[in-house]
Every structure is written in C-alpha cells, then in structure tokens.
Coordinates of C-alpha atoms and ligand atoms in Angstrom, one line a residue:
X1 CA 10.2 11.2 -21.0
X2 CA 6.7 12.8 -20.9
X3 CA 3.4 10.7 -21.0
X4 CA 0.7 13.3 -20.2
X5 CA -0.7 10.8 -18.5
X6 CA -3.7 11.7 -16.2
X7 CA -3.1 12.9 -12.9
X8 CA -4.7 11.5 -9.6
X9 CA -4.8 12.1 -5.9
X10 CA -3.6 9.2 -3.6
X11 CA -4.0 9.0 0.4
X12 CA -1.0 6.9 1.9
X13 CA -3.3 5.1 4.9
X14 CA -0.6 4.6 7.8
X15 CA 2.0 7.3 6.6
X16 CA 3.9 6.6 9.8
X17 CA 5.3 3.5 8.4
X18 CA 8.8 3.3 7.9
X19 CA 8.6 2.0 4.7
X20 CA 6.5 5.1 3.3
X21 CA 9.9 7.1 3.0
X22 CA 11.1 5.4 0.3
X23 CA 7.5 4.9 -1.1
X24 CA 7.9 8.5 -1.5
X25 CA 11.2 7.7 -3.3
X26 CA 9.3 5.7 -5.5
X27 CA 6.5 8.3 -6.4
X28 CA 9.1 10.4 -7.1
X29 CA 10.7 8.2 -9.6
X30 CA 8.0 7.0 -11.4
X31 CA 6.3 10.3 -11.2
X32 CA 5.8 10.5 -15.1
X33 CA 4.2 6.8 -15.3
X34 CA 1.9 7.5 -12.8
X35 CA 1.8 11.5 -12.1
X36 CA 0.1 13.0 -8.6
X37 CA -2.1 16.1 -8.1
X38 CA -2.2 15.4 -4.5
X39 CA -0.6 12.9 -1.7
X40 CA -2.5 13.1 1.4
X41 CA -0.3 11.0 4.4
X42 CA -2.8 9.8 7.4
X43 CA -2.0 8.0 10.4
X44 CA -3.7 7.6 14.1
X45 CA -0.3 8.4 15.2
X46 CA 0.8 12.1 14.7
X47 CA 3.9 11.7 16.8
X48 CA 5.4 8.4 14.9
X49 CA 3.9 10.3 11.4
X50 CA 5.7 13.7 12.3
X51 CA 9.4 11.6 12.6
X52 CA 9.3 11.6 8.9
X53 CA 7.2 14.4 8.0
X54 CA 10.1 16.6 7.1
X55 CA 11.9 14.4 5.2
X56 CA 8.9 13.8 3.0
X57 CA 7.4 17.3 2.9
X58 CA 11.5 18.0 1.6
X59 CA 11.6 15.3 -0.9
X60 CA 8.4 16.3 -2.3
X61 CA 9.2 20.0 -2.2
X62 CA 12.8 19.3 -3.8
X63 CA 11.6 16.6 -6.7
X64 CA 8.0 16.8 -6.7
X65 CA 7.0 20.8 -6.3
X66 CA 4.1 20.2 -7.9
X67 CA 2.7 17.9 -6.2
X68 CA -0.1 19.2 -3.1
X69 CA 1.0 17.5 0.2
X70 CA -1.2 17.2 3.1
X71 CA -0.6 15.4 6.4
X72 CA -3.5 15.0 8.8
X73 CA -5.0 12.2 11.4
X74 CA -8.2 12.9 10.6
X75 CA -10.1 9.9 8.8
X76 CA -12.6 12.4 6.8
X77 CA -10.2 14.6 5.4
X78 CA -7.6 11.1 4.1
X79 CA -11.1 9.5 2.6
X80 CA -13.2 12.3 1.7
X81 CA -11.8 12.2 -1.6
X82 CA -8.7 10.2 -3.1
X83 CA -8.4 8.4 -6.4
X84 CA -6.5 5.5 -4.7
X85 CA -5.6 4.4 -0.7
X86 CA -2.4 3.3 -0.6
X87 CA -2.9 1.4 2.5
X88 CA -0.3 -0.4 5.0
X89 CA -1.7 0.0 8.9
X90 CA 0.3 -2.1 11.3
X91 CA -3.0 -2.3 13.9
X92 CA -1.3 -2.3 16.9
X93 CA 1.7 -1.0 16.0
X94 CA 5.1 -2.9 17.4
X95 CA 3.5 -3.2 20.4
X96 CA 1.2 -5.6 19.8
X97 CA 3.7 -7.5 17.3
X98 CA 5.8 -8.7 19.9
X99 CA 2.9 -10.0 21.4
X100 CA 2.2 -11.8 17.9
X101 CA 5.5 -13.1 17.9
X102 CA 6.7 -13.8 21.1
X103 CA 3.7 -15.1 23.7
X104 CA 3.1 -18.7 21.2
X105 CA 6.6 -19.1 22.1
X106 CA 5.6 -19.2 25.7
X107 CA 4.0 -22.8 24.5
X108 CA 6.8 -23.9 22.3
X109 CA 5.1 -22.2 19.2
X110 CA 6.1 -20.3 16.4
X111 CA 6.0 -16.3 16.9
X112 CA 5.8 -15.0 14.1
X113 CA 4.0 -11.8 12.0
X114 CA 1.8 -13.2 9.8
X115 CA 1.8 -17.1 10.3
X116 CA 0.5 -19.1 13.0
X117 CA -1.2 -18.0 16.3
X118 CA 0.7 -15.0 15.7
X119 CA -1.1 -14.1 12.3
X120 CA -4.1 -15.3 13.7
X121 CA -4.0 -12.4 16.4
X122 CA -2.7 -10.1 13.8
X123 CA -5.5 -11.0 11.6
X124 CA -8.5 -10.3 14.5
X125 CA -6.9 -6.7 15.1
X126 CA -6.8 -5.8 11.3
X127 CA -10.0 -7.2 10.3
X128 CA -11.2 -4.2 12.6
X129 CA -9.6 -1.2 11.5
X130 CA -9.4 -2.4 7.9
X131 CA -13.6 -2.5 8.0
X132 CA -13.7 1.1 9.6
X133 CA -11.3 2.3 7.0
X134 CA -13.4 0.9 4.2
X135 CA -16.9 2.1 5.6
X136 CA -15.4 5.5 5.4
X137 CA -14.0 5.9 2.1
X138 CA -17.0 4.0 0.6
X139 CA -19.3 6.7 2.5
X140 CA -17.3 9.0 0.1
X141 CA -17.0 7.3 -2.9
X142 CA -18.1 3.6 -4.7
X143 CA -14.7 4.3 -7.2
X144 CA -12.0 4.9 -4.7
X145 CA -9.4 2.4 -5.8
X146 CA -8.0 0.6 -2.1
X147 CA -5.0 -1.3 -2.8
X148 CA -3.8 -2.9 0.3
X149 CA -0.5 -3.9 2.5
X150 CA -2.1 -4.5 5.6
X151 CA -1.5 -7.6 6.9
X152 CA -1.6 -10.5 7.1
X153 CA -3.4 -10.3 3.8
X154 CA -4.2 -13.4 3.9
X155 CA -6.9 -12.7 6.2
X156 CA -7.7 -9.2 5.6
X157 CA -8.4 -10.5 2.1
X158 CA -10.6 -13.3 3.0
X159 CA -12.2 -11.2 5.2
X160 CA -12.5 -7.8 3.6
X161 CA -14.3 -10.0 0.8
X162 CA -17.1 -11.7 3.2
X163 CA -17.5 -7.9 4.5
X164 CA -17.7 -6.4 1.2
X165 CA -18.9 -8.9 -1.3
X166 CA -19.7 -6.7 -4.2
X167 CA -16.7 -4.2 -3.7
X168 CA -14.6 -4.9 -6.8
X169 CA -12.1 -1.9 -6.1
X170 CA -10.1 -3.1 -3.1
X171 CA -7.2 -4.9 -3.8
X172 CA -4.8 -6.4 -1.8
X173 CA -1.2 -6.8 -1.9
X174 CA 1.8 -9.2 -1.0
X175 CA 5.6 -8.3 -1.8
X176 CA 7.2 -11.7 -1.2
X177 CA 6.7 -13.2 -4.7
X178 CA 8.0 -10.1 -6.3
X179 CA 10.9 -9.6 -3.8
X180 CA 12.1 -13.9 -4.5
X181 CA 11.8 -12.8 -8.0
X182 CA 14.4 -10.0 -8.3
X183 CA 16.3 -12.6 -5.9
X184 CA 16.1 -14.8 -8.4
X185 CA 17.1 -12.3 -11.2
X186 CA 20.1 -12.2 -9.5
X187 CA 21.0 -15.7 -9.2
X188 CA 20.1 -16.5 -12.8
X189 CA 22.1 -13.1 -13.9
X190 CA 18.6 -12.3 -15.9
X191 CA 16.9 -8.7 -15.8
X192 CA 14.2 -9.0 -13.4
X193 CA 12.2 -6.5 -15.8
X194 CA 11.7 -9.8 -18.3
X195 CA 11.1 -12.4 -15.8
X196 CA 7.5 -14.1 -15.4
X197 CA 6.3 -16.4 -13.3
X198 CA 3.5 -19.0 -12.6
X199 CA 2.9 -19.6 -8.8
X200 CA 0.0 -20.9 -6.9
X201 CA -1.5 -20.8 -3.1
X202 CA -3.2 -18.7 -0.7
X203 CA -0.8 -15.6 0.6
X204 CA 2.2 -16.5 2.5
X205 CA 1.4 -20.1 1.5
X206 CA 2.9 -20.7 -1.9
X207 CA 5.0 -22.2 -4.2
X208 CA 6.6 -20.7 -7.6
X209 CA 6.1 -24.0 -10.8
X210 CA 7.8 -22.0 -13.9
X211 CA 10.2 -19.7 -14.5
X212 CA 10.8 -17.6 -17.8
X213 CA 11.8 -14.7 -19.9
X214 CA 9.2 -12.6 -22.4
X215 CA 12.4 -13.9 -25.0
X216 CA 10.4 -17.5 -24.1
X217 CA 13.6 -18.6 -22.5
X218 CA 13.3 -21.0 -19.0
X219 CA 14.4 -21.0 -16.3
X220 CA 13.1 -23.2 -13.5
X221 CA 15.0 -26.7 -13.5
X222 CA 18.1 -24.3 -13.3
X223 CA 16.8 -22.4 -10.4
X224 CA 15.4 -25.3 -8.9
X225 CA 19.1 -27.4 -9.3
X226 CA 21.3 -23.7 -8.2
X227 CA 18.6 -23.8 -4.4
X228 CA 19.0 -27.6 -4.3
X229 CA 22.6 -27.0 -4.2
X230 CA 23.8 -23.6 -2.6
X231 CA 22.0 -21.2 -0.1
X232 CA 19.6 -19.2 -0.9
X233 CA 20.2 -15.6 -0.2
X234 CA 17.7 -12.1 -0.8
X235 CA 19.1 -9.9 -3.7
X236 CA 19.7 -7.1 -1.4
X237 CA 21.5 -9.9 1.5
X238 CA 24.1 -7.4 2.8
X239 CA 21.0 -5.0 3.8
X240 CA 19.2 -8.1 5.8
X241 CA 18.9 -8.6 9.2
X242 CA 19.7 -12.2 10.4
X243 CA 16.6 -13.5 10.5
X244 CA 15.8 -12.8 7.3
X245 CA 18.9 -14.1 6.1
X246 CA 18.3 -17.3 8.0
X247 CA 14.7 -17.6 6.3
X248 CA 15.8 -17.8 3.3
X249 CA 18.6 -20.5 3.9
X250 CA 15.6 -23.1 5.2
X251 CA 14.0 -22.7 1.7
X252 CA 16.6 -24.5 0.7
X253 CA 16.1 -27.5 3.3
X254 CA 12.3 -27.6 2.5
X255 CA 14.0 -27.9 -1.0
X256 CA 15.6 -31.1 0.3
X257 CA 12.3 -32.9 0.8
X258 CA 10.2 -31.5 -1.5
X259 CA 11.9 -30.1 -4.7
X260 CA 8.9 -30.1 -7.1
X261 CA 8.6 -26.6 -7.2
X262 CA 10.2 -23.8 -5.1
X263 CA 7.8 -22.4 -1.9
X264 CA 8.3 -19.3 -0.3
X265 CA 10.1 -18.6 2.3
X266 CA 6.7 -18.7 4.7
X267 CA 6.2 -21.8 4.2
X268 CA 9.0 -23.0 6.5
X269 CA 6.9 -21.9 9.6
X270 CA 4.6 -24.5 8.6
X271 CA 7.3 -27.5 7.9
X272 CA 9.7 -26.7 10.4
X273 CA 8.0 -25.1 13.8
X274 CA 10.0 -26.8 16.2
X275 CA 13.2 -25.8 14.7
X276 CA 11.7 -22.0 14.3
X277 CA 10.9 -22.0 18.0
X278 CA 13.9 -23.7 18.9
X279 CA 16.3 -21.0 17.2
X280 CA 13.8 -17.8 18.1
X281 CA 15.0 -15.7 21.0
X282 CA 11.8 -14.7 23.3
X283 CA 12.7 -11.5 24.1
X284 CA 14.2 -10.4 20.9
X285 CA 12.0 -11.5 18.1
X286 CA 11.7 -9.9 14.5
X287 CA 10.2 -6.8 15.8
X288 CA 12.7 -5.8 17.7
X289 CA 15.2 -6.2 15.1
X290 CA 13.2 -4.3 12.8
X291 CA 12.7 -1.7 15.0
X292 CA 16.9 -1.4 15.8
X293 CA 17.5 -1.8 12.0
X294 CA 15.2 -0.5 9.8
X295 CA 13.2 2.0 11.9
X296 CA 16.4 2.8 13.0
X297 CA 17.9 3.8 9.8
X298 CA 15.1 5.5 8.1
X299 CA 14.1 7.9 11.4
X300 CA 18.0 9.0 11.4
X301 CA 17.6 9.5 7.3
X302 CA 14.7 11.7 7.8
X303 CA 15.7 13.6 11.1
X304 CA 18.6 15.2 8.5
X305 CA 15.8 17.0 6.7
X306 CA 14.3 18.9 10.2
X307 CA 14.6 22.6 9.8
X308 CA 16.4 22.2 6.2
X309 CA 15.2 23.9 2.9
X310 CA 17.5 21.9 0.7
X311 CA 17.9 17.9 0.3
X312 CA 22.2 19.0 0.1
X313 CA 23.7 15.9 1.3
X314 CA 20.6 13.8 2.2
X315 CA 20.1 10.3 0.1
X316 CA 16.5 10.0 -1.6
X317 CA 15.2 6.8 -0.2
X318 CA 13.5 4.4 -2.4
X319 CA 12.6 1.1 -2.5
X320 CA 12.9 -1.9 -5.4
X321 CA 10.4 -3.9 -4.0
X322 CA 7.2 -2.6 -1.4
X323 CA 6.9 0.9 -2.6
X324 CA 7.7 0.0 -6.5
X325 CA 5.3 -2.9 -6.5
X326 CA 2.4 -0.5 -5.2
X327 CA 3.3 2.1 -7.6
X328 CA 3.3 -0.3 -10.6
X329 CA -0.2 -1.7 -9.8
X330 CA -1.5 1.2 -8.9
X331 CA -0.1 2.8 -12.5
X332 CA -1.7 -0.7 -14.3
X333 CA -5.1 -0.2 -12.9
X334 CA -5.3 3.9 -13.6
X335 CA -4.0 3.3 -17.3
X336 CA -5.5 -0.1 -17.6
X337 CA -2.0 -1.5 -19.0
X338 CA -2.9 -5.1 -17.9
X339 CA 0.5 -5.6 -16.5
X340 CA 1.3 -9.1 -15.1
X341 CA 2.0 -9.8 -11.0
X342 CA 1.6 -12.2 -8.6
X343 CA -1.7 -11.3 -7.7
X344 CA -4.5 -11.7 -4.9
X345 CA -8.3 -13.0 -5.9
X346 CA -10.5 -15.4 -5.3
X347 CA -9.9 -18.8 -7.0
X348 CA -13.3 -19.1 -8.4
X349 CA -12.0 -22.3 -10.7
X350 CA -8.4 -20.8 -11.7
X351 CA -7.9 -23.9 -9.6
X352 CA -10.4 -26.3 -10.2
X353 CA -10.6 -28.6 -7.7
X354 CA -9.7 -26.1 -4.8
X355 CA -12.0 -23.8 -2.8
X356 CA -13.8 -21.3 -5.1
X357 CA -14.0 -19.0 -2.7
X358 CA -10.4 -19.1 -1.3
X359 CA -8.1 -16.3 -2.1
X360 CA -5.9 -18.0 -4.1
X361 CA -2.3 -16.5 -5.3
X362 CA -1.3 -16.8 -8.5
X363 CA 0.1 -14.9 -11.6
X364 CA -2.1 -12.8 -13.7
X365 CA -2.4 -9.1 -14.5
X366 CA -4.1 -6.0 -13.7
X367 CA -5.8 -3.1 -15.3
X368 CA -9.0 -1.1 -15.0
X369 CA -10.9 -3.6 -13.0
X370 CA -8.4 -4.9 -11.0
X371 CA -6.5 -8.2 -10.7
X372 CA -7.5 -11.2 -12.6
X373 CA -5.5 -14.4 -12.8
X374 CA -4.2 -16.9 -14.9
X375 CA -6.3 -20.3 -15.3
X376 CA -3.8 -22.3 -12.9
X377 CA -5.6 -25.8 -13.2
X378 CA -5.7 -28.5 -10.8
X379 CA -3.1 -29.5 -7.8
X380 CA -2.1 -32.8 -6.3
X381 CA -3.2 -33.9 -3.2
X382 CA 0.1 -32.6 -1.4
X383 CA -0.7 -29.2 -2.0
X384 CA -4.5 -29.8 -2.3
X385 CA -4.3 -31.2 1.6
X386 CA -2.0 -28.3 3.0
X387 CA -4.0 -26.0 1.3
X388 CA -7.5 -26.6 2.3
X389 CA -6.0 -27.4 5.7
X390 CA -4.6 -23.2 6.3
X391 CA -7.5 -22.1 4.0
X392 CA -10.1 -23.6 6.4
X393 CA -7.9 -21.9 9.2
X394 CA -8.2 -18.6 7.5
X395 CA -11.8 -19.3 6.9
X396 CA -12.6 -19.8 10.3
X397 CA -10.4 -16.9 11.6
X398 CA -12.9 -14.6 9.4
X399 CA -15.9 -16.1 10.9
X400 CA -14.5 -15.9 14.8
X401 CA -13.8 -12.6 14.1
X402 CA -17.2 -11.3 12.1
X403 CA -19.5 -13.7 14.8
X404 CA -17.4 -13.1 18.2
X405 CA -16.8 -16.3 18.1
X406 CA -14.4 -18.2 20.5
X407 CA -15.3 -21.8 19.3
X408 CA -14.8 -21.0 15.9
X409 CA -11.6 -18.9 16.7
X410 CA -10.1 -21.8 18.7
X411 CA -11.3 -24.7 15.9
X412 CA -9.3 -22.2 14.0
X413 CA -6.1 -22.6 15.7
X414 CA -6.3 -25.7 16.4
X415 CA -6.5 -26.7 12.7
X416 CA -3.1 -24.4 12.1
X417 CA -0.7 -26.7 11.5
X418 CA 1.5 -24.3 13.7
X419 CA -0.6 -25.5 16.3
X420 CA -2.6 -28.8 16.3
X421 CA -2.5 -29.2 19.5
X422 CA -6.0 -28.3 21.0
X423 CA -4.5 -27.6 24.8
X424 CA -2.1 -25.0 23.0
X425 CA -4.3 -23.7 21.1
X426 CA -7.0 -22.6 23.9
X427 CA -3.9 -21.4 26.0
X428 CA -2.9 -19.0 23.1
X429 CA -5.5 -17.6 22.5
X430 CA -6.8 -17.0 26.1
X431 CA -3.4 -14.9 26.3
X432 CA -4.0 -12.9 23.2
X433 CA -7.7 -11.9 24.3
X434 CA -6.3 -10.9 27.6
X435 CA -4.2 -8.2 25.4
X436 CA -6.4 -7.4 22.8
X437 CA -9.7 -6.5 24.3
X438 CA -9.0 -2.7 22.5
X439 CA -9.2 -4.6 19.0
X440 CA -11.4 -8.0 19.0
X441 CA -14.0 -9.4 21.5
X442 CA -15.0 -13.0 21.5
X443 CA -18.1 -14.5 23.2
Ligands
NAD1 N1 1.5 -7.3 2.1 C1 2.9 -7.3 2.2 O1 3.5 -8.1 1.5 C2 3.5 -6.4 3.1 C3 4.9 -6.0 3.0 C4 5.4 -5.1 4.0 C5 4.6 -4.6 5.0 N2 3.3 -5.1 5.1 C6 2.4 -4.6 6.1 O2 2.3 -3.2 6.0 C7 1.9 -2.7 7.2 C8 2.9 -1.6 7.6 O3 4.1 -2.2 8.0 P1 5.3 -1.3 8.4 O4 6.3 -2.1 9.2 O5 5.8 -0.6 7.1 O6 4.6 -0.2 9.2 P2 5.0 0.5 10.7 O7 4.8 -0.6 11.7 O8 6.4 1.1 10.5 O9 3.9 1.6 10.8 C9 2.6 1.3 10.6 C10 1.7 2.6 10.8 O10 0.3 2.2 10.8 C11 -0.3 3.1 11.6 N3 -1.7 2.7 11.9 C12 -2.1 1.8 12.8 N4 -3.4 1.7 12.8 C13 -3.9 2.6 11.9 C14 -5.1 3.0 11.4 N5 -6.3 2.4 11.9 N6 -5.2 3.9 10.4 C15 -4.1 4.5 10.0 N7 -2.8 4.2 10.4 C16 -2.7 3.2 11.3 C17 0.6 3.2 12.9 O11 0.3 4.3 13.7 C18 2.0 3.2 12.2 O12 2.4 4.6 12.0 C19 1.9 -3.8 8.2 O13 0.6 -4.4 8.3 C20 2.8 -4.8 7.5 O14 2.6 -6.2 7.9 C21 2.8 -5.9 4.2
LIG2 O1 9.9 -8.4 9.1 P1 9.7 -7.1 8.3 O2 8.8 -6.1 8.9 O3 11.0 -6.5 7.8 O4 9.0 -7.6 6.9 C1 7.8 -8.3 7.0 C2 7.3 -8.3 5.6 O5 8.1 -9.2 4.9 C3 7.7 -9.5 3.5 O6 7.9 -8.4 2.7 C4 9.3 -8.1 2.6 C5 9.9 -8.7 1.4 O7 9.5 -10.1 1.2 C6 11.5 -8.6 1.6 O8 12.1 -9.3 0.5 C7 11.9 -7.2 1.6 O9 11.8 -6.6 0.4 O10 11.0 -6.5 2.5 C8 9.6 -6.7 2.3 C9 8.8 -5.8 3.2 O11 8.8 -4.5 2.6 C10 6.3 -9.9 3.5 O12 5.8 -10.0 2.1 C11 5.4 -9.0 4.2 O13 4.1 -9.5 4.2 C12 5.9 -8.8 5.6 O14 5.1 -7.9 6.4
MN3 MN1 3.5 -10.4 2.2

C-alpha cells in the first residue's frame, strides 16, 4: 500500500544496542507508514556498534535500498541534522549495570535496573550523557524531534525537563504498558490493535484501571478475575528469561492484596524487597542473563551477514514491542495522527490533587506536538501516598544530580521505599560514587 507520505531522516542514538537489530526490522516493516531518506546509527562504542553493522547495512541493502545508511561515533555528524533521535544509551553500558543491580544486594537491597538504589545510580549516569546529547542536537536545530528509551525514564524525564524547561520536542518513552497490553491481548483472546487503556503513575510506577475495545466492549473485571486466579505470563513467555518470567508471576501476588486495579510488574520491587533480594543471585543478576540470552542471540543473528551480499537464509529480526512502539510514535508525531499510548508528561492537573509537576503516566495520544494525556482525575490516598513518596525520590535524585549534591542524593534514597533505612542508604551510595566518579560527582 503506498502513502506518499513525507520522508525524514532519523539518527538511532546508541546503535550498539542489541535491540536496534530488530528496530531495523521494524523500519523495514513499516517503511510505507513512516518512510526514511536517511538512518544515521551512532554509538561511543565502534567495536560493540560494528558486531551488528553488517547485519544492518544487509537488511537495509536487501529491503530498504533506498534508504542512505551511515554509521559513525562522531556526535556532530549523528546531530548535525536528523528529523528525529531515536535514542536508547545504556550509560555505562553492562558494566556499570551489574553494579546497579548487584552492590544494594551487598546490604540486603534490591538490585535492580531501573528501581531502587540501583535506578538511582542509573539515573546520575544518564542524567549526564542525556544533557550532552541534547546540547548538541539543539546547537543544530530547535525542531529535532528526541524521542527517548534511555533509562530509567523516570528520571531522565524529570530531569531532562528541569534542564530544558521550554523544550517541547523531547519525548520520552516506556515499553512496559504496551508490552502488558499485548500480554493481555493474549489472555483475553482480543486483537491487541483494538485494545485501550487508562492507566496512571509515574514510569515504572503504575497501575492499569480500565480495559476496552474501540467496539466499546470491556474488559477489566475479567482480566482482573483471570490474574487473581492463574499466573500471569508475557505474550511472548517461551522467549523470556526466568527472571522475567518470575516478574510477572508476583503481579499476581501484589494482586492478592491489592486487586483494585492491576500494577505493573515494577511495582513488585517496591512491595516485596525482601523477597526480591532473597531470590536474586549476587553474582548472576539480570544483566548477566541478558547478556547470555539476548545479546547472545542477536550478535550470532548478525555475525551470519559478515562478508555476505545476500540475506539467503538469515531471519529479518523485528520486534512487536520496543522497536514497533518507537516507530508508531514517531509515525504519529510526523503525520500528526494523534494516535493513542501510554504516554510520558507532566501531570499539570490530569491528576488533580497530585504533583503538577510530576511526570505522570497515563493514556493519551500523540501528534505534531507531542504527547498529551487524558484528564485522569483524582487518586486515593493509597496511591496518592506511594506516589508522592517515589515522586519526591525522583525529585530529589534530579536535584543531587543538577546541584552535586550528596545530602539531597542520600535524603533521596533514604525516602525510596527500597531503602528507608538511612545507614543503608549512605552505605549505597558511598559504594556507587566510589565507581562512578567517570559519570557523576557529589559534594
Ligand atoms: N524506556 C523503556 O521502556 C526501555 C525499554 C528497553 C530498553 N530501554 C533502555 O534503552 C537503553 C538501551 O538498552 P539496550 O539493552 O537495548 O542497550 P545495550 O546495553 O545493548 O546498548 C546500549 C548502547 O548504548 C551505547 N551508549 C552508551 N553511552 C552512549 C552515549 N553517550 N551516546 C551514544 N551511545 C551510547 C553503548 O555503547 C551501547 O552500545 C537502556 O537505557 C535501557 O534501559 C528502555
Ligand atoms: O532486562 P532487559 O534488559 O531485558 O529489559 C529491561 C527493560 O524491560 C522493560 O521493557 C521490556 C518489556 O517490558 C518486555 O515485555 C519486553 O518486550 O522487552 C522490553 C524491553 O525491550 C522496561 O520497559 C524497560 O524500561 C527495561 O529497560
Ligand atoms: Mn520502561
């Protein structure tokens, strides 16, 4: 089906992620909703870039000859001019994840990539490079779209908007809601294409209320009743690793205290820390598996296309969830479609009688100028409390890492309910400075 739509010029920002393979895969496919001129890949790291670069200059040469394809490391050359960053650093690399995940559990805390002391770290490292990265495209151009993986959005949102205040074309992105969704599909037997949602919290912090088709059919009490009942497993369960598979099982224990309305999986690290800790393996922590299964898999994929001209018995990776969701926004915004997500911005009073300026997530759609969300209303004092409780941690993670600051940083991780306790906390924290003085400083 042709569209004619207009063509644009994208730079993938940390095109040595494994996940950018199949994002390919997904340009590829949806290459007549939202058609390239130009893909630019850019990473610090040549050597971890070039394990793929076959593979994708193939792909693209095979399905997408039109298409100009540039790999480079140089920051002026991926920002100089783009239509839209696709943007999914992992500051640090694995390196410094296992440090995220496994030194809290030197103090009986939860390791983990986003959450906890762990994102807190996390958060300090990418606050950095995700600043740099937007001083230079903005020294380039005020229209670059910047629509952003890099995590733990949470904080990179939070902060990115104290940093850049009157920047309305960064936008960042989580997965999770859109991945539980197509889990959900599955359970209900529904096409995922005509499910909606309403959902409300900060990133990584949130909990789906309703459930429906666009036929105005719903859904939720039977959803609710099917997790309250049986195990909750990802739509694509016999491609998990353990962990993951494990994650989403405790969704349905939360389920068996609170049953309201159904959280994400992250929110387990915040109800059930000890068991987390209990069941996590200190020298073999998510990382790790990622790096023997995914990583794995996708640097054997794309070491079949060195020194071939013809994709002949190589799979086309793609992906139903990271690289289609950033596709599909990116596509809503260039053809201002006004599409609905789960999306990222600050609450502003779509919940009343929370922060105003919180990131709040919560459905909503997007289009020329970027996300807005639905009018959510107000939320009881359960969520209300846990809520301002990790928004003030985020809050304060932003300030220790724009002011240097080591009191604010440890107030902050002291109030993470991963944490609480204020000997831990210090402890923590001393340990990540003394690995992290190449990403933050505090005074
Ligand atoms: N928001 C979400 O829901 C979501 C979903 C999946 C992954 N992610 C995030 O996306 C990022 C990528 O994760 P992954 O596992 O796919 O990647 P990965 O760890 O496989 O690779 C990340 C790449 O980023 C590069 N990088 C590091 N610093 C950089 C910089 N300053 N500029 C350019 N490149 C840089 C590294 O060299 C590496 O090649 C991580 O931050 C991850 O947490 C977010
Ligand atoms: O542990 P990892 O590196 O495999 O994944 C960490 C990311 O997990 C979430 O994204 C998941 C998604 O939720 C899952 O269903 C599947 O589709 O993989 C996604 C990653 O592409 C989470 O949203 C991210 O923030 C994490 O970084
Ligand atoms: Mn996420």
């Amino acid at each position: 089906m042709t569209m004619n739509r207009k063509k644009h010029t994208i730079t993938i920002a940390g095109a040595g992620s494994a996940r950018v393979p199949a994002l390919v895969g997904n340009l590829i496919e949806m290459k007549e909703r939202f058609p390239l001129t130009k893909i630019i890949f850019y990473d610090i790291d040549n050597e971890r870039m070039g394990k793929m670069q076959a593979y994708d200059e193939l792909v693209l040469k095979t399905y997408y000859p039109e298409a100009e394809v540039v790999f480079t490391t140089d920051m002026d050359v991926a920002y100089c001019h783009t239509d839209f960053v696709f943007c999914q650093m992992r500051v640090g690399k694995g390196e410094m994840r296992s440090y995220d995940e496994k030194m809290p559990l030197k103090y009986g805390l939860v390791g983990q990539e986003t959450c906890g002391p762990g994102g807190f770290s996390y958060g300090m490292r990418s606050l950095g490079a995700m600043k740099e990265m937007v001083e230079k495209v903005r020294s380039y151009s005020k229209d670059t779209w910047i629509l952003n993986y890099t995590n733990p959005a949470a904080i990179v949102a939070l902060g990115l908007d104290r940093l850049f205040p009157d920047d309305k074309r960064i936008l960042n992105l989580c997965d999770q809601p859109f991945s539980l969704m197509k889990s959900f599909a599955k359970i209900l037997e529904v096409p995922q294409e005509t499910l909606r949602a309403r959902y409300f919290g900060l990133n990584h912090f949130g909990w789906f209320t309703d459930l429906f088709d666009t036929a105005g059919n719903n859904y939720f009490d039977q959803l609710r009743d099917y997790l309250k009942n049986h195990d909750f497993k990802p739509f694509n369960a016999e491609q998990r690793s353990k962990s993951w598979l494990d994650t989403y099982v405790r969704v349905n224990k939360y389920m068996q205290y609170f049953d309201e309305y159904i959280p994400t999986t992250y929110l387990q690290y915040y109800f059930f820390p000890d068991e987390i800790v209990q069941e996590s393996n200190p020298h073999y922590t998510r990382v790790d598996e990622a790096r023997d299964s995914r990583e794995k898999e996708v640097f054997e994929v794309c070491g079949q296309a060195v020194g071939r001209d013809t994709m002949d018995g190589i799979t086309m990776l793609t992906n139903g969830v990271f690289g289609k969701l950033m596709v599909e926004v990116a596509e809503s915004i260039a053809y201002d479609l006004h599409n609905e997500f789960i999306v990222l911005v600050k609450n502003n009073g779509i919940i009343p009688n929370f922060e105003k300026d919180a990131i709040v997530e919560v459905a909503g759609t997007i289009g020329k100028n970027g996300a807005e969300g639905y009018y959510f209303g107000n939320i009881d004092m359960f969520y209300k409390g846990l809520m301002e409780n990790q928004y003030a941690y985020e809050s304060l993670t932003v300030d220790a890492f724009i002011e240097q600051d080591y009191k604010k940083a440890l107030e902050a991780l002291t109030l993470n309910r991963t944490v609480i306790d204020p000997e831990k906390a210090k402890a923590i924290l001393d340990d990540f400075q003394s690995v992290s003085k190449d990403y933050w400083v505090l005074k």
